[in-house]
Backbone as a ProteinNet text record, in pm:
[ID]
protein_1_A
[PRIMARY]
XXXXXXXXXXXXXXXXXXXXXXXXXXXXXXXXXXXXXXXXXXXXXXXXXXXXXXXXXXXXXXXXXXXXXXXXXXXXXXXXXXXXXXXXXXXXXXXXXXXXXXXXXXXXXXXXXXXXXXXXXXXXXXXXXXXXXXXXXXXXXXXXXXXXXXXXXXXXXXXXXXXXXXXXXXXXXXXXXXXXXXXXXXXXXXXXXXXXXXXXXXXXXXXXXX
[TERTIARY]
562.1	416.7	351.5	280.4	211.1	93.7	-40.7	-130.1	-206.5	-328.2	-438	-510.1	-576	-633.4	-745.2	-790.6	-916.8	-1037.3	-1124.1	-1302.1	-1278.4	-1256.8	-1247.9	-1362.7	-1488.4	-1586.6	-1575	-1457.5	-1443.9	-1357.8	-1205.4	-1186.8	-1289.7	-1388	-1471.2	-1556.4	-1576.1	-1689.5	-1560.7	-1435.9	-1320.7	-1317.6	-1322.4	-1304.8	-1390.8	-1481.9	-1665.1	-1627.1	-1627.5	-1641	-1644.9	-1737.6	-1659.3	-1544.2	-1410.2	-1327.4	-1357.5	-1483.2	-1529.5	-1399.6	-1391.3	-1295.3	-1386.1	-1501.9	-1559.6	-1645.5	-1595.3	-1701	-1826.2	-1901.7	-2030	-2096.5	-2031.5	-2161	-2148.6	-2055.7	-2069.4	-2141.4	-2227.4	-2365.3	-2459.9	-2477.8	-2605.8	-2621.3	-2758.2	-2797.6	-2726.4	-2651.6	-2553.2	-2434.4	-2412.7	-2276	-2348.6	-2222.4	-2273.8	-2278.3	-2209.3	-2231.7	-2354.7	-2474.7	-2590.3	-2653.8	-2633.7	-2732.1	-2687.9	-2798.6	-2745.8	-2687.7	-2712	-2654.5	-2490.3	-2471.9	-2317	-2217.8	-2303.7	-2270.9	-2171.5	-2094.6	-2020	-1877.4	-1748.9	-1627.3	-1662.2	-1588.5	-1584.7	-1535.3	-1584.2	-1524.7	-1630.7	-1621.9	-1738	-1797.3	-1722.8	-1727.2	-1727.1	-1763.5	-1745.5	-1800.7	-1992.5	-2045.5	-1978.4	-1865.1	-1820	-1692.1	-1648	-1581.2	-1621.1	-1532.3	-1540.1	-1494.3	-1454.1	-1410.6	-1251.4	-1167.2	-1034	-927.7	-816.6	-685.7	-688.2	-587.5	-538.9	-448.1	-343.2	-277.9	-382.8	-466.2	-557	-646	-705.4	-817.1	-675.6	-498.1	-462.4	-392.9	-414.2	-358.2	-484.5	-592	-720.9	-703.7	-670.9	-667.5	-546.2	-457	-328.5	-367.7	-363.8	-467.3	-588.3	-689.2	-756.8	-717	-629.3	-580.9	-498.2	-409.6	-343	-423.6	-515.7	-620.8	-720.7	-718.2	-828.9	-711.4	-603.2	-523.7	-420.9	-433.4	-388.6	-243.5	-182.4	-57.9	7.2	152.9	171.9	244.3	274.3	345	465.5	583.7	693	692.2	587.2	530.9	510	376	363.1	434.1	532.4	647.5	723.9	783.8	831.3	767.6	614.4	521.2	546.3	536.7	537.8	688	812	927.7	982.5	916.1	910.3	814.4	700.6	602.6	647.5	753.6	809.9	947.7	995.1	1079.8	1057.9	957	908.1	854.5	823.2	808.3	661.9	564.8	436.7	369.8	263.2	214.3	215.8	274.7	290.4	189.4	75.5	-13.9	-124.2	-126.5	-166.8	-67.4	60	177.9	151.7	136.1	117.5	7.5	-136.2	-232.1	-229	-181.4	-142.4	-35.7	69.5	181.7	56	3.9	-78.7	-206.8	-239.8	-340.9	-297.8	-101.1	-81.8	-35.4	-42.5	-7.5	-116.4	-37.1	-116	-264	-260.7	-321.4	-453.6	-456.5	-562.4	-597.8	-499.5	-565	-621.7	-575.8	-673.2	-806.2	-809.5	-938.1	-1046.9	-999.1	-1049.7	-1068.7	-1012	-1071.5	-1194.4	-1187.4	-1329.3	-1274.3	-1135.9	-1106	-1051.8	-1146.3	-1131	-1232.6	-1287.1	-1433.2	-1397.2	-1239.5	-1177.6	-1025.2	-964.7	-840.7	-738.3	-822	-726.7	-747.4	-894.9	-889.7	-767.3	-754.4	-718.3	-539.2	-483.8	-402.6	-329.9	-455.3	-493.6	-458.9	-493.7	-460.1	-351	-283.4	-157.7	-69.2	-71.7	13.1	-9.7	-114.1	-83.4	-79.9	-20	60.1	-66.4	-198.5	-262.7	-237.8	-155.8	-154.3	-14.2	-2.3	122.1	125.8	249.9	254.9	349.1	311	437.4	451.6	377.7	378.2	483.5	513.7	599.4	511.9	500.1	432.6	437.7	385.6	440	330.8	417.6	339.5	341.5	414.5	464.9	320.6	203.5	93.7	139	251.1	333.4	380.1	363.5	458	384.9	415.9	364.7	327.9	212.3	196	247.3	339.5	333.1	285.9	273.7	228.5	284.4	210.2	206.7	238.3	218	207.4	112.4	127.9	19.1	-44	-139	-163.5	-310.7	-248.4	-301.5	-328	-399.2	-422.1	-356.3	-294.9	-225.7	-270.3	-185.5	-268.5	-244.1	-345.5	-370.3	-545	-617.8	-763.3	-812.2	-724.7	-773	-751	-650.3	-642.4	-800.6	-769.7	-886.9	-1008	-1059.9	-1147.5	-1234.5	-1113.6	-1166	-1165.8	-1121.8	-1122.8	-1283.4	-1268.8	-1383.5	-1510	-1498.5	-1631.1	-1643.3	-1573.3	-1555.4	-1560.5	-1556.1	-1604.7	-1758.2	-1775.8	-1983.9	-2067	-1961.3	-2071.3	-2089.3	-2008.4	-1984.9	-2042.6	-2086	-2098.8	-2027.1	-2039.7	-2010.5	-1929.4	-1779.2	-1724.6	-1692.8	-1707.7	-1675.7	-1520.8	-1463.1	-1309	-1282.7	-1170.4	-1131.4	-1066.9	-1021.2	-1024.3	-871.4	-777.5	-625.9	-577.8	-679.7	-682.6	-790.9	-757.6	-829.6	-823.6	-973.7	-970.6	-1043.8	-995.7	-1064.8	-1123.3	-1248.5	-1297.5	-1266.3	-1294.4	-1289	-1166.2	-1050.4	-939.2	-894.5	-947.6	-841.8	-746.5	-744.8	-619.7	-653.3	-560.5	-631.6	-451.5	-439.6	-326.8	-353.8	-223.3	-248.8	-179.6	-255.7	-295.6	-254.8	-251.1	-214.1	-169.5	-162.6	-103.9	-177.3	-297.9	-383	-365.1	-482.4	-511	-540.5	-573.1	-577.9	-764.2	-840.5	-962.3	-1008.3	-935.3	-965.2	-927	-909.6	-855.8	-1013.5	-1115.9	-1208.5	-1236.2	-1161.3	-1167.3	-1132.6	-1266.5	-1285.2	-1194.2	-1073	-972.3	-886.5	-837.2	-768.2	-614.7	-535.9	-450.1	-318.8	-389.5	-241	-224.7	-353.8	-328.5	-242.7	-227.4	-144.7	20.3	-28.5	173.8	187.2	110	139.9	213	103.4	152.6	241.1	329.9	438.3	581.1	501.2	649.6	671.4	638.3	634	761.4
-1060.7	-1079.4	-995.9	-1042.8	-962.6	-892.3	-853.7	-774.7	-848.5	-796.2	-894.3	-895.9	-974.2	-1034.6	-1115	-1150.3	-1202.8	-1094.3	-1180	-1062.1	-939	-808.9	-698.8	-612.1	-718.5	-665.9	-748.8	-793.3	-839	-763.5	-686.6	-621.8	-450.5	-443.9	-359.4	-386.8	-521.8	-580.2	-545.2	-597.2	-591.1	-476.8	-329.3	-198.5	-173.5	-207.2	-137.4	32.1	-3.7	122.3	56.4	147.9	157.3	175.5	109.1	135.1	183.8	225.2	240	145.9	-52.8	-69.6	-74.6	-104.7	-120.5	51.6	109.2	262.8	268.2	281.4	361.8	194	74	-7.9	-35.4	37.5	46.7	125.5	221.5	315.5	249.6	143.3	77.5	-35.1	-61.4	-178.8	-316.1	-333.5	-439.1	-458.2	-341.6	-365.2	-466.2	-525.7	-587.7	-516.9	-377.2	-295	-253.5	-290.1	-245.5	-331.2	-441	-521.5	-569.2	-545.3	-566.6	-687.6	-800.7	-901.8	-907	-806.2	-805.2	-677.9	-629.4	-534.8	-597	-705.5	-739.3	-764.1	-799	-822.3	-945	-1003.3	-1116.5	-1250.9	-1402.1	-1466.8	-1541.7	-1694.8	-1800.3	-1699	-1647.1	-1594.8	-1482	-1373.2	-1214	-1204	-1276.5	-1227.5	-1251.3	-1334.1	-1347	-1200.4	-1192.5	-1041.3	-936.1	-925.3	-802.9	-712.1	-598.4	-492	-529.4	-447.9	-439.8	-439.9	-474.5	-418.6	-245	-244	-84.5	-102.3	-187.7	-251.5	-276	-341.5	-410.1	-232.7	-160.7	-60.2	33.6	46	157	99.3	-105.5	-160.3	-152.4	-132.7	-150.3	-1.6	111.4	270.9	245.2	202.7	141.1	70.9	-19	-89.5	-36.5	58	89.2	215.9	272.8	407.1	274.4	173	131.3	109.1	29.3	-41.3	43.4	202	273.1	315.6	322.6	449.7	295.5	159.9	83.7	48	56.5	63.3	-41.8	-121.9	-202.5	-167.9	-259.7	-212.4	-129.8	-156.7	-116	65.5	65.6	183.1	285.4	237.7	307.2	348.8	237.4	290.5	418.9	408.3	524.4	678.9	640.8	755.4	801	738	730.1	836.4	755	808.2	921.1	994.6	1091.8	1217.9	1162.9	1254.5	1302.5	1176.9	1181.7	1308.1	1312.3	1437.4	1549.1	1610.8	1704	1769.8	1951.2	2023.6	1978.6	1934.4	1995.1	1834.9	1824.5	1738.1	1612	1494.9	1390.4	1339.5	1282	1214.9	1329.8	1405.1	1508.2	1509.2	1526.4	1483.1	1377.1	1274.7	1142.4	1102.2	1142.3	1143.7	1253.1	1321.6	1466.3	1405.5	1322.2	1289.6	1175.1	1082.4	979.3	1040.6	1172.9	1272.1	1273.3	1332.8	1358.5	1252.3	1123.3	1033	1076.5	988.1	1033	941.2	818.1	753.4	772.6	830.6	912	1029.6	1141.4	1254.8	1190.5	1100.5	1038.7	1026.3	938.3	898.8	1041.9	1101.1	1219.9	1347	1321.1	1383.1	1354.6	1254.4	1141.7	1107.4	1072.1	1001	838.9	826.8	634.4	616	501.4	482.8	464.9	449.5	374.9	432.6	392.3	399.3	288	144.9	37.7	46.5	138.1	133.5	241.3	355.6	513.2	398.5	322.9	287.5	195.5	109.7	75.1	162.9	238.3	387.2	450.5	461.4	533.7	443.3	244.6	135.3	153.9	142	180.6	278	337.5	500.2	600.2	611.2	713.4	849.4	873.5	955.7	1059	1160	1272.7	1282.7	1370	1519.3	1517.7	1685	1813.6	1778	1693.5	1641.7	1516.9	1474.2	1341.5	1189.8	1124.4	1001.6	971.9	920	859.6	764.5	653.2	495.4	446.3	544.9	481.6	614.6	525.5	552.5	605.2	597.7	605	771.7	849.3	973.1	1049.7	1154.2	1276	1363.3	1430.1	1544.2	1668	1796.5	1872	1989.2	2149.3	2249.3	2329.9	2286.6	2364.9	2274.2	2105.2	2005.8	2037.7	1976.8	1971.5	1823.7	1804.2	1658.9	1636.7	1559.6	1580.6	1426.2	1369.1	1238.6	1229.3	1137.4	1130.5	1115.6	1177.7	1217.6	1145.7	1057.7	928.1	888.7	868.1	831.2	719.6	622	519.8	578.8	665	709.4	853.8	880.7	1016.4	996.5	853.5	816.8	722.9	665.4	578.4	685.5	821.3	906.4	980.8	1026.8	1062.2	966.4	883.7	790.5	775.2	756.5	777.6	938.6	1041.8	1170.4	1196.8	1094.1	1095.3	1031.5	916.4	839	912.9	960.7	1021.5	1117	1230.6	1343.9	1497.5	1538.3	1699.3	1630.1	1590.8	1572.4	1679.4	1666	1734.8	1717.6	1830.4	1887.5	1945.8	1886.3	1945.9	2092.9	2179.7	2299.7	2330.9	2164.4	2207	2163	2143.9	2091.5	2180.1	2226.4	2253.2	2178.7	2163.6	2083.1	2149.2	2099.6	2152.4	2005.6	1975.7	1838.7	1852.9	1949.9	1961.7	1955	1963.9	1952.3	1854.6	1780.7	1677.2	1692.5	1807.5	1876.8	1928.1	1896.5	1941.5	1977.3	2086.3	2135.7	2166.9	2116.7	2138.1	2284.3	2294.6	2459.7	2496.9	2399.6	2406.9	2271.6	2222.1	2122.8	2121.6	1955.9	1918	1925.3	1929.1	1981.6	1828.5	1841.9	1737.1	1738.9	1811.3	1847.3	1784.3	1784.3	1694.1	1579.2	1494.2	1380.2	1283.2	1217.7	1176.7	1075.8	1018.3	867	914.9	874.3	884.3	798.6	874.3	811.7	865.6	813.2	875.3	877.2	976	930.5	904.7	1016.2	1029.1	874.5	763.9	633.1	575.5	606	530.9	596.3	735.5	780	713	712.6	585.9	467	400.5	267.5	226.2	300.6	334.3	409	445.5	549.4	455.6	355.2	265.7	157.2
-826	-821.7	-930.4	-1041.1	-1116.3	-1075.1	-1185.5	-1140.2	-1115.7	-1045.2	-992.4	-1133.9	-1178	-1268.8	-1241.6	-1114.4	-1088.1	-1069.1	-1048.5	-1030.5	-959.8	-1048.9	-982	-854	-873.3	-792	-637.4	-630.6	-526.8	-434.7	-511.7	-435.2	-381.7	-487.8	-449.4	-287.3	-305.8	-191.8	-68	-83	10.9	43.3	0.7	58.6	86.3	36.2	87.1	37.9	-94.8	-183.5	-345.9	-393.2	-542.1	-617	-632.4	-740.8	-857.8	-894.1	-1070	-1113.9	-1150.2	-1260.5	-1317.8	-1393.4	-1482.9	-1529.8	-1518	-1575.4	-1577.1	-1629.2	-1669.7	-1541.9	-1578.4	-1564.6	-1396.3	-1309.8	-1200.9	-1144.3	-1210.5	-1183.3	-1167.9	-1241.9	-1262.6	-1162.2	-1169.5	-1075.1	-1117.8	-1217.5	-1191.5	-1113.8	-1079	-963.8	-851.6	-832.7	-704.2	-580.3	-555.3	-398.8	-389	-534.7	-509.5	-481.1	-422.9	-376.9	-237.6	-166.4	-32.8	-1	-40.4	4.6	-74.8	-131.9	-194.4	-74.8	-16.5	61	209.2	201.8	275.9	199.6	273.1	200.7	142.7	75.5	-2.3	58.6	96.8	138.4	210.3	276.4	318.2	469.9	556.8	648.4	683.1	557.8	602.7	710.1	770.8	830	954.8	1034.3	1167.3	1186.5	1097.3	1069.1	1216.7	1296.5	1371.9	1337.7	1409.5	1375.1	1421.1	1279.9	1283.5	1342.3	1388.7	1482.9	1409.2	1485	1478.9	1313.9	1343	1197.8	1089.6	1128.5	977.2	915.1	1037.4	1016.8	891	923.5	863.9	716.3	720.1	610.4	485.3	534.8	449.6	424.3	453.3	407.6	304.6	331.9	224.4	90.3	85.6	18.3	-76.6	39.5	-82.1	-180.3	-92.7	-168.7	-349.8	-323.6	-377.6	-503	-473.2	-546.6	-633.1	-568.5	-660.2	-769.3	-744	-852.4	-939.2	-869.6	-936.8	-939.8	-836.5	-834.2	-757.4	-796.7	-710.8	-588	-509.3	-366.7	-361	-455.8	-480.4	-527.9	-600.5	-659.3	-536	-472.2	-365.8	-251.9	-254.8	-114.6	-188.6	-360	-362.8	-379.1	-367.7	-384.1	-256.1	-182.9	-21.2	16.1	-39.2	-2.1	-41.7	-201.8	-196	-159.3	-112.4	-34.5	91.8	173.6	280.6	277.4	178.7	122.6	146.1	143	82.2	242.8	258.8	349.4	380.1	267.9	318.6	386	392.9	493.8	364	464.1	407.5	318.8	407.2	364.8	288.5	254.6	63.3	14.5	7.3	-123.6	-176.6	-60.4	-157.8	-254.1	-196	-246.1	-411.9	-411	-482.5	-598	-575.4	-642.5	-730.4	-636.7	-751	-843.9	-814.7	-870.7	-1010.6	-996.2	-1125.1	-1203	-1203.4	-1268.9	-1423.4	-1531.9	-1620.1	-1650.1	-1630.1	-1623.4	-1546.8	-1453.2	-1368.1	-1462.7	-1470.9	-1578.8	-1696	-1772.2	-1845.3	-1826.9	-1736.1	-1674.5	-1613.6	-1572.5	-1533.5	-1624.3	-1722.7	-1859.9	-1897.6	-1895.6	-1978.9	-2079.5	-2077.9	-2266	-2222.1	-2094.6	-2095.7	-1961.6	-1999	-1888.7	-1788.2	-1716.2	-1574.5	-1584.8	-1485.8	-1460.2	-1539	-1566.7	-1599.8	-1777.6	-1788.5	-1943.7	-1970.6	-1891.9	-1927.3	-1900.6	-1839	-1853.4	-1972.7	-2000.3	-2162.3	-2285.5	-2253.4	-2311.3	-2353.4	-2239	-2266.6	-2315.9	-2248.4	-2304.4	-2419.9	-2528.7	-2645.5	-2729.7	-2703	-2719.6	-2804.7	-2751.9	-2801.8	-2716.3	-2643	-2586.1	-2599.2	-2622.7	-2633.8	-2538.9	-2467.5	-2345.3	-2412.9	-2462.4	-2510.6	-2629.6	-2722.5	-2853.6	-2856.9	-2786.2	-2757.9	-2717.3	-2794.4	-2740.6	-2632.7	-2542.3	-2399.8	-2305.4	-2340	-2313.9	-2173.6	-2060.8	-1930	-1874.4	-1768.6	-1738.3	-1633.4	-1570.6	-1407	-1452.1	-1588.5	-1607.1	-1528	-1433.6	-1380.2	-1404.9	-1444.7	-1546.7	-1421.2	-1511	-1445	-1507.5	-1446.2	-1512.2	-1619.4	-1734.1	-1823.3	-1934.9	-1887	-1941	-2077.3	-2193.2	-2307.7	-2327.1	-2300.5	-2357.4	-2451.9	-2551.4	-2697.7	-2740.6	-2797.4	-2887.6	-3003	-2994.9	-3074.4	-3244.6	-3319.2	-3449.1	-3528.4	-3515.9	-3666.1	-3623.9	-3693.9	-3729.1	-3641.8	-3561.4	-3483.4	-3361.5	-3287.5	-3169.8	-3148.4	-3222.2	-3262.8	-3245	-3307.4	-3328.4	-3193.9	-3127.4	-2987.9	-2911.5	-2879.2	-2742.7	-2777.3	-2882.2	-2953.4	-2883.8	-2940.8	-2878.7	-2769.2	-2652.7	-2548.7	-2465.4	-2537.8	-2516.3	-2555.8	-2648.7	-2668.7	-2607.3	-2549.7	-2427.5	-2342.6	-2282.7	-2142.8	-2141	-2237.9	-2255.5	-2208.6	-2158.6	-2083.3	-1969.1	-1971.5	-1812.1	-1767.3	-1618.9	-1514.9	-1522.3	-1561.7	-1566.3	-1415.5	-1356.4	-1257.1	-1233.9	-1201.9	-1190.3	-1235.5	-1222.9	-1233.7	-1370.1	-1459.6	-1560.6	-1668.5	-1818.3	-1928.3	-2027.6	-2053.5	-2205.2	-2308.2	-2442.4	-2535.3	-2593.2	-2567.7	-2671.5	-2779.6	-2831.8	-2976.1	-3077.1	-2998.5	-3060.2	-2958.1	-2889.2	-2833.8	-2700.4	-2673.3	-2603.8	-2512.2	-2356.3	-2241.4	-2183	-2091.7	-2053.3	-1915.2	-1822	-1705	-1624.5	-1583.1	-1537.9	-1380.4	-1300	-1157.6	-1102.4	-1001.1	-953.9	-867.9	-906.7	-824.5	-630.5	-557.9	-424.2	-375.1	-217.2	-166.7	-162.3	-217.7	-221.3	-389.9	-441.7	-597.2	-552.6	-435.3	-431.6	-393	-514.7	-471.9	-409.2	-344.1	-304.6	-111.5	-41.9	86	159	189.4	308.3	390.7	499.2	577.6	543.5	492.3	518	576	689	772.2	848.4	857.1	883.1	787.9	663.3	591	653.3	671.8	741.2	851	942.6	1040.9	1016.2	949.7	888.7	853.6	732.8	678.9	759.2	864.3	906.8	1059.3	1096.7	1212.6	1159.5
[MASK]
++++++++++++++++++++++++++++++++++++++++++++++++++++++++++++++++++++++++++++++++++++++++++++++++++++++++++++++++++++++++++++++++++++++++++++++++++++++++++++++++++++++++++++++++++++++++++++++++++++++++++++++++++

């Protein structure tokens, strides 16, 4: 099964949240979650829609976690299976493991307006860690990671512009950047408190561990 490729403001209407895929222009009064009559899921019949099974309420926490960070199913079970590894509480490893994808630190830099551009991004190799090119958006940044733009005049030049729209981003605390040279190095290993997307997810350990 490939990627979804149809109207992304639909799976927005479907979570009843913002995905930001489109950046800056999901602020504005063109999104459709800003208009009330867009304010239901998508489909001839949202309005007969009751409230959820117990299954559907912890597959829609699945789902939207999937859908904000962009990942397919196969992906997520092994995010899943190695969060499940590990001593500390399941459901923040997992959330925490998709934090450090790079494709997200991208995006959370401000050197791409979204997650699917900041993945855009790294597919065509403007992006270093440790001075090594690296085109796979799925890599994990860990501490003491370097990540740099890659040095030629067209990569330089699009992050750049994309650092002047945006202006002054809000840098997360496990992360330093320098705009000015391009270069941001990771400093700690993101928390389950930098994780901005409102969900539960010890329903997804449910879900998954049944």
């Amino acid at each position: 099964m490939g990627r979804y490729t149809g109207p992304v403001c639909r799976l927005c209407r479907r979570e009843g949240m913002k995905l930001m895929f489109k950046g800056a222009r999901c602020e504005t009064a063109k999104c459709p979650m800003e208009r009330q009559n867009r304010q239901f899921p998508p489909g001839q019949h949202n309005w007969r829609r009751g409230r959820g099974s117990e299954y559907g309420i912890r597959l829609r926490e699945k789902q939207k976690v999937k859908r904000y960070y962009g990942i397919f199913e196969s992906q997520f079970i092994k995010y899943f299976q190695e969060a499940e590894r590990g001593k500390s509480n399941t459901g923040a490893s997992l959330l925490i493991l998709m934090e450090r994808r790079l494709d997200n630190v991208i995006y959370k830099l401000g050197w791409a307006p979204s997650r699917p551009a900041a993945r855009a991004t790294v597919a065509h190799g403007h992006i270093c860690v440790n001075g090594r090119p690296v085109d796979r958006s799925s890599y994990l940044v860990r501490i003491g990671d370097k990540i740099t733009v890659k040095d030629n005049e067209r990569s330089k030049k699009l992050i750049k512009a994309r650092l002047d729209e945006l202006g002054d981003p809000h840098v997360q605390n496990w992360m330093r950047m320098e705009a000015a040279k391009l270069t941001a190095d990771i400093v700690a290993m993101p928390t389950r408190d930098d994780v901005m997307i409102p969900v539960e997810e010890q329903m997804i350990v449910e879900l998954l561990s049944q």
